[in-house]
Amino acid sequence: GISLTSLLSPAMEYRCVRALFTEDTITVYQAYNDAIAAAAITAQTFVDPFKRTRMTWIKPSFCWMMYRSGFAQKDANQRRILAIELKRSSFENLLRQSCLSHYVEEEGVTKEEWQTQLSNHPVRVQWDPERTMTLDVLPFRSLQMGLTGSAVNEYCDEAIVRIRDVTPLVLTVKTLLDKGEIEAAQALLPQEELYPMPEDLRLRLKM
Protein backbone atom coordinates (compact mmCIF):
# COMPACT_ATOMS: atom_id res chain seq x y z
CA GLY A 1 0.00 0.00 0.00
CA ILE A 2 0.91 3.67 0.02
CA SER A 3 2.26 4.99 3.29
CA LEU A 4 1.23 8.44 4.45
CA THR A 5 4.91 9.12 5.14
CA SER A 6 5.83 8.53 1.51
CA LEU A 7 2.94 10.67 0.31
CA LEU A 8 4.18 13.55 2.47
CA SER A 9 7.74 13.28 1.18
CA PRO A 10 9.35 16.71 0.60
CA ALA A 11 10.13 15.52 -2.94
CA MET A 12 6.42 15.24 -3.78
CA GLU A 13 5.50 17.81 -6.40
CA TYR A 14 2.44 19.99 -5.87
CA ARG A 15 0.93 18.71 -9.13
CA CYS A 16 1.80 15.18 -10.15
CA VAL A 17 0.02 12.01 -11.22
CA ARG A 18 0.16 9.01 -8.92
CA ALA A 19 -1.34 5.94 -10.51
CA LEU A 20 -1.35 2.19 -10.88
CA PHE A 21 0.42 1.60 -14.19
CA THR A 22 2.42 -0.90 -16.20
CA GLU A 23 4.70 -0.45 -19.19
CA ASP A 24 1.63 -0.26 -21.45
CA THR A 25 -1.40 0.68 -19.33
CA ILE A 26 -2.58 3.10 -16.65
CA THR A 27 -5.61 2.55 -14.39
CA VAL A 28 -8.24 5.22 -13.81
CA TYR A 29 -11.43 5.06 -11.75
CA GLN A 30 -15.05 5.97 -12.27
CA ALA A 31 -18.23 5.55 -10.21
CA TYR A 32 -21.54 4.57 -11.81
CA ASN A 33 -24.97 3.18 -11.06
CA ASP A 34 -25.66 -0.55 -11.33
CA ALA A 35 -27.03 -0.45 -14.89
CA ILE A 36 -24.12 1.44 -16.46
CA ALA A 37 -21.54 -0.57 -14.51
CA ALA A 38 -23.05 -3.96 -15.37
CA ALA A 39 -23.24 -3.11 -19.08
CA ALA A 40 -19.65 -1.84 -19.08
CA ILE A 41 -18.30 -4.96 -17.38
CA THR A 42 -20.06 -7.17 -19.95
CA ALA A 43 -19.03 -5.13 -23.00
CA GLN A 44 -15.59 -4.15 -21.63
CA THR A 45 -16.29 -0.60 -22.73
CA PHE A 46 -19.03 1.92 -22.04
CA VAL A 47 -22.34 1.22 -23.79
CA ASP A 48 -25.99 2.16 -23.31
CA PRO A 49 -27.28 3.32 -20.81
CA PHE A 50 -23.96 5.25 -20.70
CA LYS A 51 -24.42 8.50 -22.65
CA ARG A 52 -21.52 9.62 -24.82
CA THR A 53 -23.08 13.08 -25.07
CA ARG A 54 -22.37 13.78 -21.39
CA MET A 55 -19.03 14.81 -19.91
CA THR A 56 -17.39 11.88 -18.13
CA TRP A 57 -14.69 12.29 -15.47
CA ILE A 58 -11.81 9.86 -14.94
CA LYS A 59 -9.44 9.83 -11.98
CA PRO A 60 -6.10 7.98 -11.54
CA SER A 61 -6.19 8.27 -7.73
CA PHE A 62 -7.96 5.44 -5.89
CA CYS A 63 -8.23 7.47 -2.67
CA TRP A 64 -9.69 10.47 -4.48
CA MET A 65 -12.31 8.19 -6.01
CA MET A 66 -13.12 6.93 -2.50
CA TYR A 67 -13.53 10.53 -1.37
CA ARG A 68 -15.72 11.47 -4.34
CA SER A 69 -17.99 8.42 -4.03
CA GLY A 70 -18.06 8.16 -0.24
CA PHE A 71 -16.63 4.63 -0.53
CA ALA A 72 -19.38 3.77 -3.05
CA GLN A 73 -22.02 4.76 -0.48
CA LYS A 74 -22.74 8.40 -1.30
CA ASP A 75 -25.67 7.74 -3.65
CA ALA A 76 -27.09 5.18 -6.07
CA ASN A 77 -25.31 6.73 -9.05
CA GLN A 78 -21.91 6.09 -7.44
CA ARG A 79 -22.48 2.68 -5.87
CA ARG A 80 -20.27 0.76 -8.31
CA ILE A 81 -16.59 1.65 -8.63
CA LEU A 82 -14.89 0.62 -11.86
CA ALA A 83 -11.15 0.36 -12.46
CA ILE A 84 -10.50 1.07 -16.13
CA GLU A 85 -7.16 0.12 -17.63
CA LEU A 86 -6.24 2.45 -20.48
CA LYS A 87 -3.45 2.31 -23.02
CA ARG A 88 -0.82 4.74 -21.80
CA SER A 89 -0.54 6.09 -25.35
CA SER A 90 -4.28 6.88 -25.34
CA PHE A 91 -4.17 8.41 -21.84
CA GLU A 92 -1.38 10.73 -22.92
CA ASN A 93 -3.10 11.54 -26.23
CA LEU A 94 -6.23 12.56 -24.33
CA LEU A 95 -4.13 14.83 -22.11
CA ARG A 96 -2.67 16.45 -25.24
CA GLN A 97 -6.24 17.54 -26.05
CA SER A 98 -6.77 19.16 -22.65
CA CYS A 99 -6.96 22.57 -21.05
CA LEU A 100 -7.62 23.68 -17.47
CA SER A 101 -11.31 23.50 -16.53
CA HIS A 102 -11.27 26.78 -14.59
CA TYR A 103 -9.65 30.09 -15.43
CA VAL A 104 -6.60 30.86 -13.30
CA GLU A 105 -5.17 34.33 -13.77
CA GLU A 106 -1.67 33.26 -12.73
CA GLU A 107 -1.37 30.69 -15.54
CA GLY A 108 -0.23 33.29 -18.07
CA VAL A 109 -3.25 33.45 -20.41
CA THR A 110 -6.10 35.94 -20.59
CA LYS A 111 -9.63 34.86 -19.77
CA GLU A 112 -10.55 35.25 -23.44
CA GLU A 113 -7.66 33.00 -24.50
CA TRP A 114 -8.71 30.40 -21.93
CA GLN A 115 -12.33 30.47 -23.17
CA THR A 116 -11.05 29.87 -26.71
CA GLN A 117 -9.00 26.92 -25.42
CA LEU A 118 -12.11 25.49 -23.74
CA SER A 119 -14.08 25.49 -26.99
CA ASN A 120 -11.17 23.94 -28.93
CA HIS A 121 -10.19 21.18 -26.49
CA PRO A 122 -12.49 18.23 -25.65
CA VAL A 123 -10.67 17.37 -22.39
CA ARG A 124 -10.84 19.39 -19.16
CA VAL A 125 -8.21 19.05 -16.45
CA GLN A 126 -8.68 19.82 -12.76
CA TRP A 127 -6.10 19.62 -9.98
CA ASP A 128 -7.98 18.85 -6.76
CA PRO A 129 -6.51 18.24 -3.30
CA GLU A 130 -5.30 14.65 -2.94
CA ARG A 131 -6.76 12.54 -0.13
CA THR A 132 -5.51 9.88 2.23
CA MET A 133 -7.47 6.65 2.51
CA THR A 134 -9.20 8.16 5.55
CA LEU A 135 -10.16 11.06 3.22
CA ASP A 136 -7.98 13.67 4.92
CA VAL A 137 -6.63 16.43 2.66
CA LEU A 138 -3.00 16.16 1.55
CA PRO A 139 -0.85 19.21 0.65
CA PHE A 140 -0.63 18.42 -3.05
CA ARG A 141 -2.94 17.93 -5.98
CA SER A 142 -4.59 15.03 -7.78
CA LEU A 143 -5.49 14.93 -11.49
CA GLN A 144 -9.09 14.71 -12.70
CA MET A 145 -9.87 14.55 -16.43
CA GLY A 146 -13.26 15.52 -17.88
CA LEU A 147 -13.90 14.06 -21.33
CA THR A 148 -16.38 15.51 -23.83
CA GLY A 149 -17.34 14.95 -27.46
CA SER A 150 -14.61 13.32 -29.54
CA ALA A 151 -12.59 12.52 -26.42
CA VAL A 152 -15.43 10.35 -25.06
CA ASN A 153 -15.50 8.45 -28.36
CA GLU A 154 -11.73 7.96 -28.25
CA TYR A 155 -11.98 6.79 -24.64
CA CYS A 156 -14.70 4.23 -25.37
CA ASP A 157 -13.55 3.04 -28.80
CA GLU A 158 -9.75 3.07 -28.58
CA ALA A 159 -8.33 3.64 -25.11
CA ILE A 160 -9.87 0.93 -22.90
CA VAL A 161 -7.97 -2.33 -22.40
CA ARG A 162 -9.96 -3.78 -19.49
CA ILE A 163 -12.72 -2.81 -17.04
CA ARG A 164 -12.90 -4.35 -13.56
CA ASP A 165 -15.50 -3.89 -10.83
CA VAL A 166 -13.56 -3.00 -7.67
CA THR A 167 -16.61 -2.23 -5.53
CA PRO A 168 -15.97 -5.26 -3.25
CA LEU A 169 -12.43 -3.96 -2.61
CA VAL A 170 -13.77 -0.50 -1.82
CA LEU A 171 -16.32 -1.85 0.66
CA THR A 172 -13.72 -4.08 2.32
CA VAL A 173 -11.36 -1.13 2.78
CA LYS A 174 -14.21 0.91 4.30
CA THR A 175 -15.13 -1.92 6.69
CA LEU A 176 -11.51 -2.24 7.86
CA LEU A 177 -11.21 1.51 8.37
CA ASP A 178 -14.43 1.56 10.37
CA LYS A 179 -12.93 -1.13 12.62
CA GLY A 180 -9.75 0.90 13.05
CA GLU A 181 -7.69 -1.69 11.17
CA ILE A 182 -5.66 0.93 9.31
CA GLU A 183 -2.67 -1.21 8.32
CA ALA A 184 -4.90 -3.98 6.97
CA ALA A 185 -6.85 -1.43 4.90
CA GLN A 186 -3.68 0.18 3.61
CA ALA A 187 -2.30 -3.19 2.50
CA LEU A 188 -5.26 -3.54 0.10
CA LEU A 189 -4.76 -0.21 -1.67
CA PRO A 190 -3.54 -0.22 -5.28
CA GLN A 191 0.22 0.27 -5.56
CA GLU A 192 0.20 3.79 -6.98
CA GLU A 193 3.49 5.36 -8.03
CA LEU A 194 4.55 8.61 -9.67
CA TYR A 195 3.63 8.45 -13.35
CA PRO A 196 6.49 9.44 -15.71
CA MET A 197 4.73 12.26 -17.54
CA PRO A 198 6.31 13.33 -20.85
CA GLU A 199 7.81 16.81 -20.77
CA ASP A 200 5.35 18.33 -23.26
CA LEU A 201 2.48 17.22 -21.02
CA ARG A 202 4.17 18.53 -17.88
CA LEU A 203 4.16 21.93 -19.56
CA ARG A 204 0.55 21.64 -20.79
CA LEU A 205 -0.70 20.49 -17.39
CA LYS A 206 1.23 23.23 -15.54
CA MET A 207 3.15 20.63 -13.55
PDB file of N, CA and C in Angstrom, residues 25-26 28 30 40 43-47 50 52 58 83-87 90-91 94 152-164:
ATOM      1  N   THR A  25      -0.078   0.219 -19.747  1.00  0.00           N
ATOM      2  CA  THR A  25      -1.402   0.681 -19.328  1.00  0.00           C
ATOM      3  C   THR A  25      -1.335   1.548 -18.072  1.00  0.00           C
ATOM      4  N   ILE A  26      -2.388   2.332 -17.874  1.00  0.00           N
ATOM      5  CA  ILE A  26      -2.583   3.099 -16.646  1.00  0.00           C
ATOM      6  C   ILE A  26      -4.030   2.893 -16.214  1.00  0.00           C
ATOM      7  N   VAL A  28      -7.461   4.091 -14.312  1.00  0.00           N
ATOM      8  CA  VAL A  28      -8.238   5.218 -13.806  1.00  0.00           C
ATOM      9  C   VAL A  28      -9.528   4.663 -13.199  1.00  0.00           C
ATOM     10  N   GLN A  30     -13.787   5.283 -12.109  1.00  0.00           N
ATOM     11  CA  GLN A  30     -15.055   5.973 -12.272  1.00  0.00           C
ATOM     12  C   GLN A  30     -16.111   5.298 -11.406  1.00  0.00           C
ATOM     13  N   ALA A  40     -21.054  -2.081 -18.765  1.00  0.00           N
ATOM     14  CA  ALA A  40     -19.646  -1.837 -19.083  1.00  0.00           C
ATOM     15  C   ALA A  40     -18.792  -3.066 -18.809  1.00  0.00           C
ATOM     16  N   ALA A  43     -19.528  -5.560 -21.686  1.00  0.00           N
ATOM     17  CA  ALA A  43     -19.028  -5.129 -23.003  1.00  0.00           C
ATOM     18  C   ALA A  43     -17.541  -4.806 -22.986  1.00  0.00           C
ATOM     19  N   GLN A  44     -16.981  -4.598 -21.784  1.00  0.00           N
ATOM     20  CA  GLN A  44     -15.592  -4.150 -21.627  1.00  0.00           C
ATOM     21  C   GLN A  44     -15.329  -2.815 -22.327  1.00  0.00           C
ATOM     22  N   THR A  45     -16.366  -2.017 -22.391  1.00  0.00           N
ATOM     23  CA  THR A  45     -16.294  -0.604 -22.731  1.00  0.00           C
ATOM     24  C   THR A  45     -17.612  -0.004 -22.272  1.00  0.00           C
ATOM     25  N   PHE A  46     -17.805   1.289 -22.512  1.00  0.00           N
ATOM     26  CA  PHE A  46     -19.030   1.921 -22.038  1.00  0.00           C
ATOM     27  C   PHE A  46     -20.069   1.952 -23.137  1.00  0.00           C
ATOM     28  N   VAL A  47     -21.225   1.347 -22.843  1.00  0.00           N
ATOM     29  CA  VAL A  47     -22.337   1.224 -23.792  1.00  0.00           C
ATOM     30  C   VAL A  47     -23.615   1.672 -23.093  1.00  0.00           C
ATOM     31  N   PHE A  50     -24.968   4.179 -20.708  1.00  0.00           N
ATOM     32  CA  PHE A  50     -23.960   5.246 -20.702  1.00  0.00           C
ATOM     33  C   PHE A  50     -24.229   6.196 -21.869  1.00  0.00           C
ATOM     34  N   ARG A  52     -22.743   8.991 -24.324  1.00  0.00           N
ATOM     35  CA  ARG A  52     -21.523   9.616 -24.818  1.00  0.00           C
ATOM     36  C   ARG A  52     -21.647  11.132 -24.941  1.00  0.00           C
ATOM     37  N   ILE A  58     -12.642  11.000 -15.328  1.00  0.00           N
ATOM     38  CA  ILE A  58     -11.807   9.863 -14.935  1.00  0.00           C
ATOM     39  C   ILE A  58     -10.730  10.348 -13.973  1.00  0.00           C
ATOM     40  N   ALA A  83     -12.550   0.090 -12.144  1.00  0.00           N
ATOM     41  CA  ALA A  83     -11.149   0.355 -12.461  1.00  0.00           C
ATOM     42  C   ALA A  83     -10.983   0.112 -13.956  1.00  0.00           C
ATOM     43  N   ILE A  84     -10.596   1.152 -14.670  1.00  0.00           N
ATOM     44  CA  ILE A  84     -10.504   1.066 -16.126  1.00  0.00           C
ATOM     45  C   ILE A  84      -9.039   1.169 -16.535  1.00  0.00           C
ATOM     46  N   GLU A  85      -8.520   0.092 -17.120  1.00  0.00           N
ATOM     47  CA  GLU A  85      -7.155   0.121 -17.634  1.00  0.00           C
ATOM     48  C   GLU A  85      -7.163   0.726 -19.027  1.00  0.00           C
ATOM     49  N   LEU A  86      -6.350   1.769 -19.198  1.00  0.00           N
ATOM     50  CA  LEU A  86      -6.236   2.450 -20.481  1.00  0.00           C
ATOM     51  C   LEU A  86      -4.846   2.237 -21.072  1.00  0.00           C
ATOM     52  N   LYS A  87      -4.764   2.252 -22.386  1.00  0.00           N
ATOM     53  CA  LYS A  87      -3.451   2.305 -23.016  1.00  0.00           C
ATOM     54  C   LYS A  87      -2.772   3.610 -22.591  1.00  0.00           C
ATOM     55  N   SER A  90      -2.974   6.215 -25.240  1.00  0.00           N
ATOM     56  CA  SER A  90      -4.278   6.883 -25.345  1.00  0.00           C
ATOM     57  C   SER A  90      -4.469   7.892 -24.214  1.00  0.00           C
ATOM     58  N   PHE A  91      -4.083   7.507 -22.999  1.00  0.00           N
ATOM     59  CA  PHE A  91      -4.166   8.405 -21.842  1.00  0.00           C
ATOM     60  C   PHE A  91      -3.403   9.697 -22.136  1.00  0.00           C
ATOM     61  N   LEU A  94      -5.095  11.805 -24.866  1.00  0.00           N
ATOM     62  CA  LEU A  94      -6.232  12.562 -24.327  1.00  0.00           C
ATOM     63  C   LEU A  94      -5.743  13.810 -23.595  1.00  0.00           C
ATOM     64  N   VAL A 152     -14.643  11.460 -25.602  1.00  0.00           N
ATOM     65  CA  VAL A 152     -15.430  10.348 -25.065  1.00  0.00           C
ATOM     66  C   VAL A 152     -15.414   9.185 -26.055  1.00  0.00           C
ATOM     67  N   ASN A 153     -15.542   9.501 -27.336  1.00  0.00           N
ATOM     68  CA  ASN A 153     -15.495   8.453 -28.358  1.00  0.00           C
ATOM     69  C   ASN A 153     -14.136   7.757 -28.371  1.00  0.00           C
ATOM     70  N   GLU A 154     -13.073   8.537 -28.279  1.00  0.00           N
ATOM     71  CA  GLU A 154     -11.729   7.960 -28.253  1.00  0.00           C
ATOM     72  C   GLU A 154     -11.543   7.069 -27.020  1.00  0.00           C
ATOM     73  N   TYR A 155     -12.040   7.545 -25.890  1.00  0.00           N
ATOM     74  CA  TYR A 155     -11.976   6.791 -24.641  1.00  0.00           C
ATOM     75  C   TYR A 155     -12.680   5.441 -24.800  1.00  0.00           C
ATOM     76  N   CYS A 156     -13.899   5.458 -25.290  1.00  0.00           N
ATOM     77  CA  CYS A 156     -14.704   4.232 -25.372  1.00  0.00           C
ATOM     78  C   CYS A 156     -14.246   3.290 -26.483  1.00  0.00           C
ATOM     79  N   ASP A 157     -13.810   3.853 -27.611  1.00  0.00           N
ATOM     80  CA  ASP A 157     -13.549   3.035 -28.801  1.00  0.00           C
ATOM     81  C   ASP A 157     -12.092   2.604 -28.946  1.00  0.00           C
ATOM     82  N   GLU A 158     -11.164   3.342 -28.341  1.00  0.00           N
ATOM     83  CA  GLU A 158      -9.749   3.073 -28.584  1.00  0.00           C
ATOM     84  C   GLU A 158      -8.913   2.870 -27.331  1.00  0.00           C
ATOM     85  N   ALA A 159      -9.247   3.565 -26.249  1.00  0.00           N
ATOM     86  CA  ALA A 159      -8.331   3.635 -25.107  1.00  0.00           C
ATOM     87  C   ALA A 159      -8.424   2.453 -24.153  1.00  0.00           C
ATOM     88  N   ILE A 160      -9.625   1.892 -23.982  1.00  0.00           N
ATOM     89  CA  ILE A 160      -9.866   0.933 -22.897  1.00  0.00           C
ATOM     90  C   ILE A 160      -9.309  -0.447 -23.224  1.00  0.00           C
ATOM     91  N   VAL A 161      -8.527  -0.975 -22.300  1.00  0.00           N
ATOM     92  CA  VAL A 161      -7.974  -2.330 -22.402  1.00  0.00           C
ATOM     93  C   VAL A 161      -8.802  -3.310 -21.580  1.00  0.00           C
ATOM     94  N   ARG A 162      -9.205  -2.885 -20.374  1.00  0.00           N
ATOM     95  CA  ARG A 162      -9.960  -3.778 -19.490  1.00  0.00           C
ATOM     96  C   ARG A 162     -10.731  -2.959 -18.468  1.00  0.00           C
ATOM     97  N   ILE A 163     -11.909  -3.434 -18.094  1.00  0.00           N
ATOM     98  CA  ILE A 163     -12.716  -2.812 -17.044  1.00  0.00           C
ATOM     99  C   ILE A 163     -12.973  -3.847 -15.946  1.00  0.00           C
ATOM    100  N   ARG A 164     -12.666  -3.472 -14.704  1.00  0.00           N
ATOM    101  CA  ARG A 164     -12.899  -4.352 -13.557  1.00  0.00           C
ATOM    102  C   ARG A 164     -13.804  -3.645 -12.557  1.00  0.00           C
TER     103      ARG A 164
END
